[in-house]
XYZ file of C-alpha atoms in Angstrom:
646
model
C -60.796 55.180 -44.228
C -58.456 55.475 -47.255
C -55.785 56.962 -45.007
C -56.119 54.061 -42.658
C -55.690 51.625 -45.542
C -52.643 53.531 -46.858
C -51.114 53.525 -43.346
C -51.460 49.741 -43.081
C -49.890 49.281 -46.503
C -46.990 51.548 -45.482
C -46.370 49.573 -42.278
C -46.390 46.242 -44.154
C -44.030 47.714 -46.764
C -41.600 48.877 -44.061
C -41.618 45.428 -42.420
C -41.048 43.674 -45.760
C -38.236 46.022 -46.759
C -36.573 45.607 -43.336
C -36.831 41.820 -43.493
C -35.531 41.613 -47.071
C -32.735 44.032 -46.239
C -31.539 41.656 -43.522
C -30.727 39.077 -46.212
C -28.575 41.595 -48.050
C -26.514 42.605 -45.006
C -22.915 41.319 -45.138
C -22.527 38.056 -43.179
C -19.700 39.459 -41.071
C -21.959 42.387 -40.129
C -24.676 40.014 -38.981
C -22.021 37.935 -37.125
C -21.016 41.045 -35.222
C -24.657 41.694 -34.384
C -24.983 38.096 -33.157
C -21.810 38.465 -31.088
C -23.250 41.595 -29.502
C -26.458 39.765 -28.655
C -24.533 36.865 -27.053
C -22.431 39.382 -25.128
C -25.580 41.120 -23.910
C -27.162 37.798 -22.915
C -24.140 36.252 -21.147
C -21.994 39.179 -20.076
C -18.999 37.579 -21.893
C -16.841 39.026 -24.656
C -17.419 37.206 -27.942
C -15.164 37.319 -30.999
C -16.235 35.777 -34.319
C -13.882 35.637 -37.302
C -13.288 33.733 -40.500
C -15.945 32.695 -42.982
C -19.506 33.239 -41.744
C -22.721 31.744 -43.092
C -26.180 32.473 -41.686
C -29.762 31.232 -41.703
C -32.770 33.251 -40.558
C -35.912 31.113 -40.322
C -37.077 28.892 -38.704
C -33.608 28.517 -37.199
C -31.513 31.545 -36.551
C -28.129 29.999 -37.187
C -24.525 30.797 -37.806
C -21.496 28.845 -38.930
C -18.195 30.566 -38.327
C -14.563 29.905 -39.067
C -13.606 30.532 -35.454
C -15.195 31.770 -32.250
C -13.905 32.817 -28.863
C -16.066 33.322 -25.772
C -14.467 35.093 -22.852
C -14.327 33.828 -19.296
C -15.793 35.285 -16.127
C -14.317 38.626 -15.111
C -12.655 37.091 -12.031
C -10.829 34.496 -14.134
C -7.224 35.096 -15.161
C -6.708 31.912 -17.174
C -7.901 32.913 -20.641
C -11.139 32.472 -22.606
C -13.797 29.979 -21.626
C -14.116 28.621 -25.157
C -12.189 28.808 -28.383
C -13.195 26.743 -31.417
C -12.687 26.326 -35.127
C -15.553 25.529 -37.498
C -18.225 26.225 -34.912
C -21.937 26.257 -35.646
C -24.920 27.311 -33.586
C -28.651 27.261 -34.248
C -31.352 29.112 -32.277
C -35.113 28.557 -32.527
C -36.229 31.895 -33.975
C -39.884 31.455 -32.986
C -38.943 30.718 -29.381
C -36.632 33.721 -29.358
C -39.559 35.994 -30.277
C -41.337 34.751 -27.144
C -38.309 35.549 -24.939
C -36.903 32.011 -24.665
C -33.336 31.115 -25.666
C -33.698 27.666 -27.191
C -30.471 26.566 -28.862
C -31.324 23.818 -31.314
C -27.764 22.788 -32.067
C -24.183 23.496 -31.133
C -21.315 21.903 -33.011
C -17.596 22.535 -32.808
C -14.369 20.884 -33.921
C -11.211 20.897 -31.809
C -12.427 23.478 -29.254
C -10.677 24.317 -26.004
C -13.118 24.543 -23.105
C -11.934 25.908 -19.772
C -14.202 25.495 -16.746
C -13.238 27.109 -13.453
C -14.715 26.935 -9.997
C -13.792 28.779 -6.801
C -14.266 27.797 -3.176
C -16.749 30.658 -2.656
C -19.156 29.019 -5.122
C -18.347 31.068 -8.231
C -18.232 29.037 -11.451
C -17.266 30.110 -14.954
C -20.390 28.493 -16.420
C -22.649 30.816 -14.438
C -23.605 33.669 -16.784
C -24.885 37.220 -16.336
C -26.330 39.593 -18.897
C -24.722 42.908 -19.816
C -26.259 44.572 -16.749
C -24.778 41.983 -14.431
C -28.058 40.165 -13.710
C -27.740 36.383 -13.587
C -29.104 34.295 -16.450
C -29.887 30.612 -16.942
C -31.949 30.824 -13.770
C -28.823 31.099 -11.600
C -30.332 34.064 -9.717
C -33.744 35.715 -9.607
C -35.226 38.769 -8.024
C -38.782 40.041 -7.658
C -38.135 42.579 -10.430
C -36.234 40.328 -12.847
C -37.730 37.227 -14.402
C -35.244 34.538 -15.378
C -34.533 34.064 -19.055
C -35.506 30.520 -20.130
C -32.539 28.722 -21.656
C -31.962 25.274 -23.175
C -29.665 23.430 -25.588
C -31.469 20.723 -27.487
C -28.363 19.179 -29.034
C -24.644 19.656 -28.730
C -21.882 17.774 -30.516
C -18.238 18.610 -29.846
C -15.340 16.546 -31.216
C -11.606 16.444 -30.465
C -11.878 18.981 -27.665
C -9.407 19.992 -24.990
C -11.236 20.113 -21.670
C -9.690 21.911 -18.687
C -11.251 21.871 -15.226
C -9.652 24.106 -12.609
C -11.205 23.784 -9.136
C -9.597 26.025 -6.538
C -7.649 23.973 -4.015
C -7.482 20.861 -6.227
C -5.133 19.618 -8.925
C -5.701 20.922 -12.440
C -7.558 18.400 -14.624
C -6.874 18.517 -18.362
C -8.001 16.114 -21.075
C -7.326 16.199 -24.795
C -9.148 14.425 -27.596
C -12.527 14.735 -25.854
C -15.794 14.022 -27.678
C -18.924 15.417 -26.032
C -22.595 15.049 -26.953
C -25.695 16.483 -25.228
C -29.363 15.703 -25.818
C -31.712 18.032 -23.927
C -35.054 17.992 -25.781
C -37.144 19.863 -23.210
C -35.897 22.773 -21.143
C -37.692 21.561 -18.027
C -36.753 17.923 -18.624
C -33.740 15.669 -18.246
C -30.574 15.657 -20.316
C -28.441 12.797 -21.634
C -24.710 13.405 -21.778
C -22.159 11.214 -23.560
C -18.459 11.874 -23.396
C -15.329 10.105 -24.591
C -11.965 11.041 -23.088
C -8.516 9.675 -23.910
C -6.206 10.648 -21.026
C -3.778 7.820 -21.878
C -4.762 7.045 -25.480
C -7.420 4.419 -24.673
C -11.037 5.571 -24.805
C -12.744 6.323 -21.499
C -16.515 6.588 -21.925
C -18.907 8.506 -19.679
C -22.684 8.257 -19.957
C -24.944 10.294 -17.681
C -28.590 11.229 -17.340
C -29.409 14.303 -15.268
C -32.963 15.144 -14.228
C -34.096 18.781 -14.599
C -30.899 19.814 -16.330
C -31.792 23.507 -16.112
C -31.936 23.254 -12.331
C -28.651 21.310 -12.321
C -26.941 24.095 -14.292
C -28.347 26.567 -11.794
C -26.565 24.746 -8.970
C -29.509 22.731 -7.710
C -29.145 19.119 -6.555
C -30.766 16.836 -9.141
C -31.188 13.078 -9.744
C -28.190 11.643 -11.593
C -27.288 8.272 -13.067
C -23.747 7.914 -14.337
C -21.510 5.201 -15.703
C -17.801 5.485 -16.454
C -16.151 2.717 -18.483
C -12.399 2.284 -18.882
C -9.943 -0.584 -19.155
C -12.764 -3.198 -19.122
C -13.955 -1.796 -15.793
C -16.965 0.300 -14.861
C -17.887 2.759 -12.115
C -21.584 3.545 -11.675
C -23.533 6.050 -9.609
C -27.270 6.184 -8.998
C -28.176 9.139 -6.817
C -28.211 12.925 -6.712
C -25.586 15.569 -7.492
C -24.962 19.264 -8.143
C -22.439 21.341 -10.058
C -20.925 22.395 -6.714
C -19.455 18.886 -6.333
C -22.114 17.521 -3.994
C -22.920 13.837 -4.601
C -25.011 11.261 -2.749
C -26.228 7.843 -3.774
C -25.230 4.241 -4.453
C -21.756 3.765 -5.899
C -20.679 0.486 -7.502
C -17.287 -0.519 -8.887
C -16.686 -3.489 -11.166
C -12.957 -3.522 -11.934
C -11.583 -6.880 -13.126
C -8.154 -5.256 -13.495
C -7.662 -2.162 -11.345
C -4.241 -1.493 -12.865
C -5.661 -1.409 -16.407
C -8.527 0.827 -15.248
C -6.163 3.333 -13.606
C -3.824 3.211 -16.596
C -6.722 4.100 -18.918
C -7.546 7.085 -16.665
C -3.989 8.357 -17.067
C -3.008 7.739 -13.436
C -0.076 5.557 -14.483
C 0.916 1.991 -13.759
C -0.555 0.774 -10.472
C 0.365 -2.761 -9.397
C -1.629 -3.412 -6.252
C -0.930 -6.561 -4.223
C -3.070 -9.610 -4.845
C -6.083 -9.562 -2.565
C -5.711 -5.850 -1.812
C -7.357 -4.221 -4.811
C -5.803 -5.811 -7.881
C -9.429 -6.403 -8.805
C -12.386 -4.681 -7.100
C -16.082 -5.504 -6.854
C -17.575 -2.911 -4.525
C -20.875 -1.316 -3.566
C -21.426 1.494 -1.063
C -23.684 4.372 -0.115
C -21.628 7.520 -0.643
C -21.791 11.199 0.213
C -19.366 13.727 -1.295
C -19.380 17.300 0.014
C -18.273 20.532 -1.660
C -14.921 20.430 0.138
C -14.164 16.961 -1.350
C -14.864 14.888 1.731
C -16.114 11.441 0.854
C -18.185 9.313 3.205
C -18.735 5.583 2.560
C -21.429 3.706 4.444
C -22.764 0.142 4.110
C -19.522 -0.673 2.310
C -19.124 -4.168 0.821
C -15.955 -4.770 -1.186
C -14.309 -7.825 -2.712
C -10.678 -6.901 -3.335
C -9.718 -9.927 -5.394
C -9.998 -12.558 -2.682
C -10.418 -10.488 0.465
C -13.930 -9.351 1.374
C -14.366 -6.257 3.522
C -17.384 -4.561 5.045
C -17.636 -1.374 7.078
C -17.478 2.387 6.724
C -14.901 5.042 5.837
C -14.379 8.790 5.669
C -11.862 10.032 3.105
C -10.540 13.541 2.444
C -9.677 13.759 -1.254
C -7.560 16.915 -1.334
C -4.076 15.665 -2.256
C -3.051 12.231 -0.945
C -6.257 10.639 0.387
C -6.606 10.888 4.165
C -8.498 7.818 5.353
C -10.352 7.040 8.560
C -12.029 3.649 8.309
C -13.496 0.809 10.349
C -13.418 -2.472 8.433
C -14.412 -6.046 9.107
C -12.978 -9.010 7.227
C -13.432 -12.742 7.245
C -10.336 -14.751 6.355
C -7.854 -12.028 5.379
C -5.066 -13.018 2.984
C -2.065 -10.645 3.077
C 0.369 -12.867 1.204
C 0.233 -10.392 -1.677
C 2.299 -8.057 0.532
C 4.342 -10.443 2.669
C 5.008 -13.229 0.143
C 3.171 -16.520 -0.192
C 5.386 -18.490 2.182
C 5.443 -21.355 -0.352
C 9.249 -21.392 -0.261
C 9.633 -21.332 3.507
C 11.761 -24.172 4.911
C 9.833 -27.421 5.312
C 12.576 -29.863 6.131
C 13.187 -31.062 2.567
C 16.307 -30.837 0.428
C 14.517 -28.796 -2.214
C 13.544 -26.204 0.398
C 17.110 -25.943 1.669
C 18.369 -25.427 -1.854
C 15.838 -22.716 -2.670
C 16.187 -20.735 0.557
C 13.896 -17.810 1.276
C 11.793 -16.293 -1.549
C 13.793 -13.816 -3.613
C 10.812 -12.277 -5.445
C 10.711 -8.498 -5.163
C 8.164 -7.242 -2.645
C 6.113 -4.390 -4.118
C 5.298 -2.038 -1.245
C 4.337 0.945 -3.422
C 0.755 0.647 -2.182
C 1.905 2.219 1.100
C 2.047 5.581 -0.718
C -1.594 5.386 -1.827
C -3.058 6.913 1.330
C -2.474 8.284 4.805
C -4.645 7.821 7.874
C -5.989 5.103 10.174
C -7.834 1.867 9.463
C -9.266 -0.183 12.321
C -9.556 -3.824 11.287
C -11.218 -6.948 12.623
C -10.648 -10.288 10.927
C -11.558 -13.889 11.706
C -8.071 -14.960 10.505
C -5.009 -13.455 8.826
C -2.627 -15.256 6.455
C 0.782 -13.533 6.426
C 2.421 -16.153 4.253
C 4.930 -17.661 6.637
C 2.688 -16.985 9.635
C -0.960 -17.810 10.246
C -3.024 -15.778 12.715
C -6.489 -16.368 14.128
C -9.062 -13.765 15.170
C -7.365 -10.374 14.932
C -8.123 -6.868 16.135
C -5.627 -4.341 14.801
C -5.141 -0.682 13.941
C -3.217 0.312 10.820
C -1.720 3.802 10.832
C -0.063 4.896 7.585
C 1.926 8.115 7.240
C 3.968 8.879 4.133
C 4.642 5.212 3.191
C 5.304 4.105 6.783
C 2.643 1.694 8.020
C 2.368 0.690 11.676
C 0.217 -2.349 12.452
C -0.780 -2.125 16.092
C -1.747 -5.655 17.115
C -4.249 -4.980 19.852
C -5.374 -8.578 20.176
C -4.323 -11.477 17.971
C -5.142 -15.150 18.470
C -2.175 -17.143 17.161
C -0.765 -20.615 17.607
C -3.105 -21.403 20.500
C -2.048 -18.225 22.336
C -2.166 -14.458 21.905
C 0.179 -11.883 20.369
C 0.278 -8.138 20.960
C 2.673 -5.396 19.879
C 3.579 -3.570 16.686
C 4.650 -4.588 13.213
C 6.092 -1.834 10.987
C 6.604 -1.602 7.223
C 8.550 1.445 6.053
C 8.975 2.152 2.340
C 10.143 5.764 2.510
C 13.708 4.999 1.395
C 13.629 1.316 0.495
C 11.618 -1.353 2.258
C 12.308 -2.222 5.886
C 10.293 -4.170 8.431
C 10.501 -4.208 12.186
C 8.556 -4.210 15.376
C 8.095 -5.276 18.962
C 6.030 -8.369 19.623
C 4.880 -10.031 22.825
C 3.604 -13.613 22.815
C 1.623 -15.309 25.549
C 1.217 -19.103 25.757
C 2.179 -19.702 22.125
C 2.464 -23.288 20.860
C 6.062 -23.539 19.672
C 5.858 -26.450 17.247
C 3.445 -24.899 14.695
C 5.094 -21.468 15.120
C 8.619 -22.751 14.448
C 7.332 -24.869 11.586
C 5.756 -21.829 9.909
C 8.694 -19.541 10.664
C 11.729 -21.769 10.242
C 10.580 -25.179 9.092
C 11.563 -26.733 12.444
C 9.263 -29.260 14.126
C 11.387 -30.788 16.913
C 10.429 -28.433 19.762
C 6.996 -28.483 21.422
C 5.558 -26.608 24.370
C 3.730 -23.418 25.320
C 5.876 -20.283 25.388
C 5.896 -16.691 26.543
C 8.242 -14.550 24.497
C 9.192 -11.055 23.495
C 10.991 -9.919 20.385
C 12.176 -6.681 18.841
C 13.563 -6.876 15.334
C 14.546 -4.877 12.275
C 15.268 -6.023 8.734
C 15.592 -4.343 5.359
C 15.557 -5.346 1.718
C 13.190 -5.788 -1.196
C 12.667 -9.547 -0.782
C 12.028 -12.001 2.032
C 15.519 -13.397 1.448
C 17.183 -9.987 1.847
C 15.152 -9.156 4.945
C 15.925 -12.472 6.677
C 19.651 -12.050 5.994
C 19.644 -8.547 7.507
C 17.659 -9.176 10.695
C 18.902 -7.614 13.893
C 17.399 -7.251 17.350
C 16.984 -9.157 20.600
C 14.496 -11.230 22.507
C 13.746 -13.749 25.227
C 11.698 -16.915 25.514
C 10.372 -19.028 28.380
C 8.696 -22.404 27.767
C 6.941 -24.566 30.313
C 6.643 -28.324 29.906
C 7.511 -29.516 26.415
C 9.465 -31.969 24.311
C 12.443 -32.144 21.954
C 11.679 -34.652 19.269
C 14.506 -36.628 17.666
C 16.774 -36.604 20.746
C 16.477 -39.103 23.625
C 18.606 -37.599 26.387
C 18.130 -40.610 28.655
C 19.430 -42.972 25.962
C 22.212 -40.543 25.145
C 23.348 -40.406 28.741
C 23.193 -44.182 29.241
C 24.777 -45.376 25.990
C 26.215 -42.290 24.256
C 24.000 -42.869 21.194
C 21.653 -40.158 19.921
C 19.306 -42.382 17.948
C 15.673 -41.349 17.765
C 13.138 -40.665 20.452
C 11.784 -37.773 22.493
C 13.076 -35.795 25.434
C 10.481 -34.421 27.833
C 11.531 -31.304 29.743
C 10.053 -29.294 32.587
C 11.114 -25.815 31.434
C 13.233 -23.994 28.889
C 14.484 -20.421 28.986
C 16.834 -18.324 26.873
C 17.725 -14.826 25.775
C 19.243 -14.004 22.413
C 20.559 -11.298 20.139
C 20.299 -11.017 16.360
C 22.712 -9.497 13.850
C 23.051 -9.945 10.079
C 20.393 -12.646 10.090
C 22.045 -14.730 12.821
C 20.612 -15.504 16.255
C 23.272 -15.799 18.958
C 22.365 -17.420 22.278
C 24.640 -18.299 25.203
C 22.314 -18.998 28.129
C 19.831 -21.665 27.071
C 18.718 -23.728 30.069
C 16.585 -26.901 30.063
C 15.408 -28.462 33.266
C 14.273 -32.089 33.431
C 13.457 -34.471 36.269
C 16.960 -36.005 36.439
C 18.773 -33.911 33.892
C 19.734 -30.404 33.059
C 20.752 -29.099 29.638
C 22.507 -25.925 28.672
C 23.042 -24.558 25.211
C 24.867 -21.927 23.250
C 25.626 -21.225 19.627
C 24.335 -19.692 16.422
C 21.121 -20.164 14.456
C 21.344 -18.757 10.924
C 17.949 -17.305 10.027
C 19.254 -15.865 6.788
C 21.248 -18.866 5.585
C 18.877 -21.441 7.120
C 21.629 -23.236 8.993
C 22.875 -23.603 12.564
C 25.872 -24.452 14.716
C 24.619 -25.060 18.209
C 25.810 -27.120 21.164
C 23.519 -28.649 23.784
C 25.146 -29.910 26.951
C 22.867 -32.336 28.829
C 23.895 -33.196 32.386
C 22.777 -36.361 34.209
C 22.446 -34.901 37.687
C 22.376 -38.233 39.604
C 25.256 -39.955 37.785
C 28.925 -40.139 38.717
C 28.270 -40.522 42.445
C 26.053 -37.423 42.378
C 28.656 -35.287 40.599
C 26.798 -35.500 37.296
C 27.820 -36.539 33.807
C 27.667 -34.105 30.885
C 27.636 -35.133 27.211
C 27.671 -32.134 24.841
C 25.737 -32.614 21.586
C 26.629 -30.464 18.608
C 23.914 -29.690 16.030
C 25.286 -28.404 12.722
C 24.353 -27.999 9.070
C 21.399 -26.717 7.072
C 17.952 -26.947 8.583
C 16.916 -29.478 5.972
C 19.734 -31.871 6.921
C 20.885 -31.249 10.487
C 23.644 -33.432 11.955
C 23.413 -34.280 15.658
C 26.783 -35.542 16.954
C 27.998 -36.093 20.548
C 31.169 -34.040 21.197
C 33.347 -36.774 22.812
C 36.399 -34.565 23.383
C 34.308 -31.970 25.146
C 32.605 -34.734 27.149
C 35.979 -36.022 28.372
C 37.071 -32.509 29.339
C 33.880 -31.903 31.255
C 33.555 -35.246 33.037
C 37.129 -36.558 33.389
C 39.108 -33.368 33.661
C 40.283 -33.990 37.274
C 41.097 -37.659 36.607
C 42.969 -36.670 33.470
C 45.222 -34.313 35.446
C 45.734 -36.983 38.181
C 46.849 -39.569 35.614
C 49.103 -37.028 33.964
C 50.854 -36.238 37.272
C 51.349 -39.962 38.068
C 52.819 -40.649 34.665
C 55.243 -37.768 34.974
C 56.426 -38.958 38.462
C 57.041 -42.496 37.202
C 59.021 -41.208 34.253
C 61.115 -38.970 36.519
C 62.089 -41.891 38.814
C 63.161 -44.018 35.864
C 65.380 -41.277 34.484
C 66.982 -40.601 37.882
C 67.786 -44.315 38.261
C 69.217 -44.537 34.784
C 71.387 -41.440 35.188
C 72.147 -42.033 38.818
C 70.968 -38.601 39.855
C 68.539 -37.354 42.435
C 66.591 -34.182 41.714
C 66.201 -31.890 44.680
C 62.910 -30.213 45.512
C 62.103 -27.709 42.813
C 64.824 -29.088 40.538
C 64.126 -30.898 37.300
C 65.817 -34.193 36.371
C 67.515 -32.373 33.500
C 69.044 -29.772 35.793
C 70.197 -32.484 38.235
C 71.868 -34.425 35.369
C 73.654 -31.252 34.187
C 74.943 -30.526 37.691
C 76.304 -34.088 38.081
C 78.041 -33.880 34.669
C 79.757 -30.640 35.598
C 80.955 -32.145 38.848
C 82.431 -35.189 37.066
C 84.223 -33.077 34.434
C 85.779 -30.915 37.139
C 87.223 -33.992 38.907
C 88.782 -35.285 35.699
C 90.459 -31.913 35.036
C 92.017 -31.856 38.521
C 93.725 -35.227 37.832
C 95.821 -33.563 35.071
C 97.540 -31.309 37.574
C 98.229 -33.990 40.157
């Protein structure tokens, strides 16, 4: 029995001596031992240097001057973590039971590099020295997973680098990161502050079963990102592989400020098209960065859209969407139309709007958007119910107007905006039974012409303002109007008295073709038909300068013994102050041309007879009076010369 007692005493003595000896080991020696243990647990090279301080119980802890943890073997981009003044604490009691419970991690100015490959490999997935996965990333019947948790983590002024294969490199500096994960099997709260453009961007997230999330499992997630007085929130499920599903909401009073805070740069979206955003949608994001939006409801700062969209997020977003809108206001792109001609002197003085049109939003995406709207406000033009398809490719947008109710008729065709090398607009439009008076009022400020029209137009203009575009317009077109009126001109009164006065001319039809160049419309074949009259027209209409020089020639078909009487009317000046003046000289040429020549011939014959009588000569056929007088003078001189020799 004494030997048994002595043996127990010896064992206790050995344990005490070994434990006390641990306190007398050099700190750097213990740091190397700790580095070896981390290397064995994670499969990563670990280097600890600088001043080292240690604690043994109840927290096995270390504070080091600097630490470097290597990356996965397949990575070629440098260590996963480097830090100065790093500290780590491990629950010693839990470690004795086989659980890695890190009570605290703290680091100042670390660089953290996270990498992910398309085949699913991620740099935060660890293996032990034998190559077996840890942190429950893999299990086998023969290998039990090693329990792992981090109760608290606090990192300040970090550089965070995220490199996902096939995507742009993401790098943030000045990052603060905090983690609270009290229970290994429970949820974790994460708080992060990033400063990609100097202003703080805050991220708060709660992840259920954080251990499973780290192992690549899909877990419940709530997240809120705040920047530039705007917030983006997610309530759903996600995984470290980039899979996300749930309800996404955006509350962005100023989208430009929000994007600026994220480091994207200045983004000045058109009014009504995302300058502010209030949006909610069910979303699904897959591993290959394909985003699906369903049950989408978005207020874009005046325009409300509903529908669905699929977006590929690799590079420039590729969009395929079906959207429905109520009253759609596009004046943020086209200009408000407030300065369009309205018949007043102020409008004529101001001309077309000269404000620069910002079409940079055309570079924001590529793809197709099918749109239905109850109405569309284009500034100068107002459309009714619209069904259209927008196709955008490298800053060239084509609006295919499949069916548009406009001005009591319908419009089909294409409208194109191209901002690849400066802004240009163009298209081919076909109108059916359009009411001309409201159309011309919206387009040109003209209200005199009424009637339903069929028309076609192809056009092209360029410039960075409405003014520049209108002054550059080129193209061609044709128009045919049925019964209508010209207000302000009474052709019947004009034909009877020669006075324009006021009144209205009712016509049976109107047709014309035209060409455009440098903002001027040139027409030479306008034809009106009326019950007893006909009117032709030709001249120039200045779309760019808002002026015109045009001549109408009405013809009274039953006048002048059935030969007709024509009185040309010239319309000149700015649209705001047009002058309508009968062209009397042209009227005389048209109506009295034959009589004028007859009177001229009679006057010449009378004058010839008087001269012949006065001079006593008689002009022969084909001979002028002057030649006859010269011949008679020569004859008389010859006779006088002969008398000298008699």
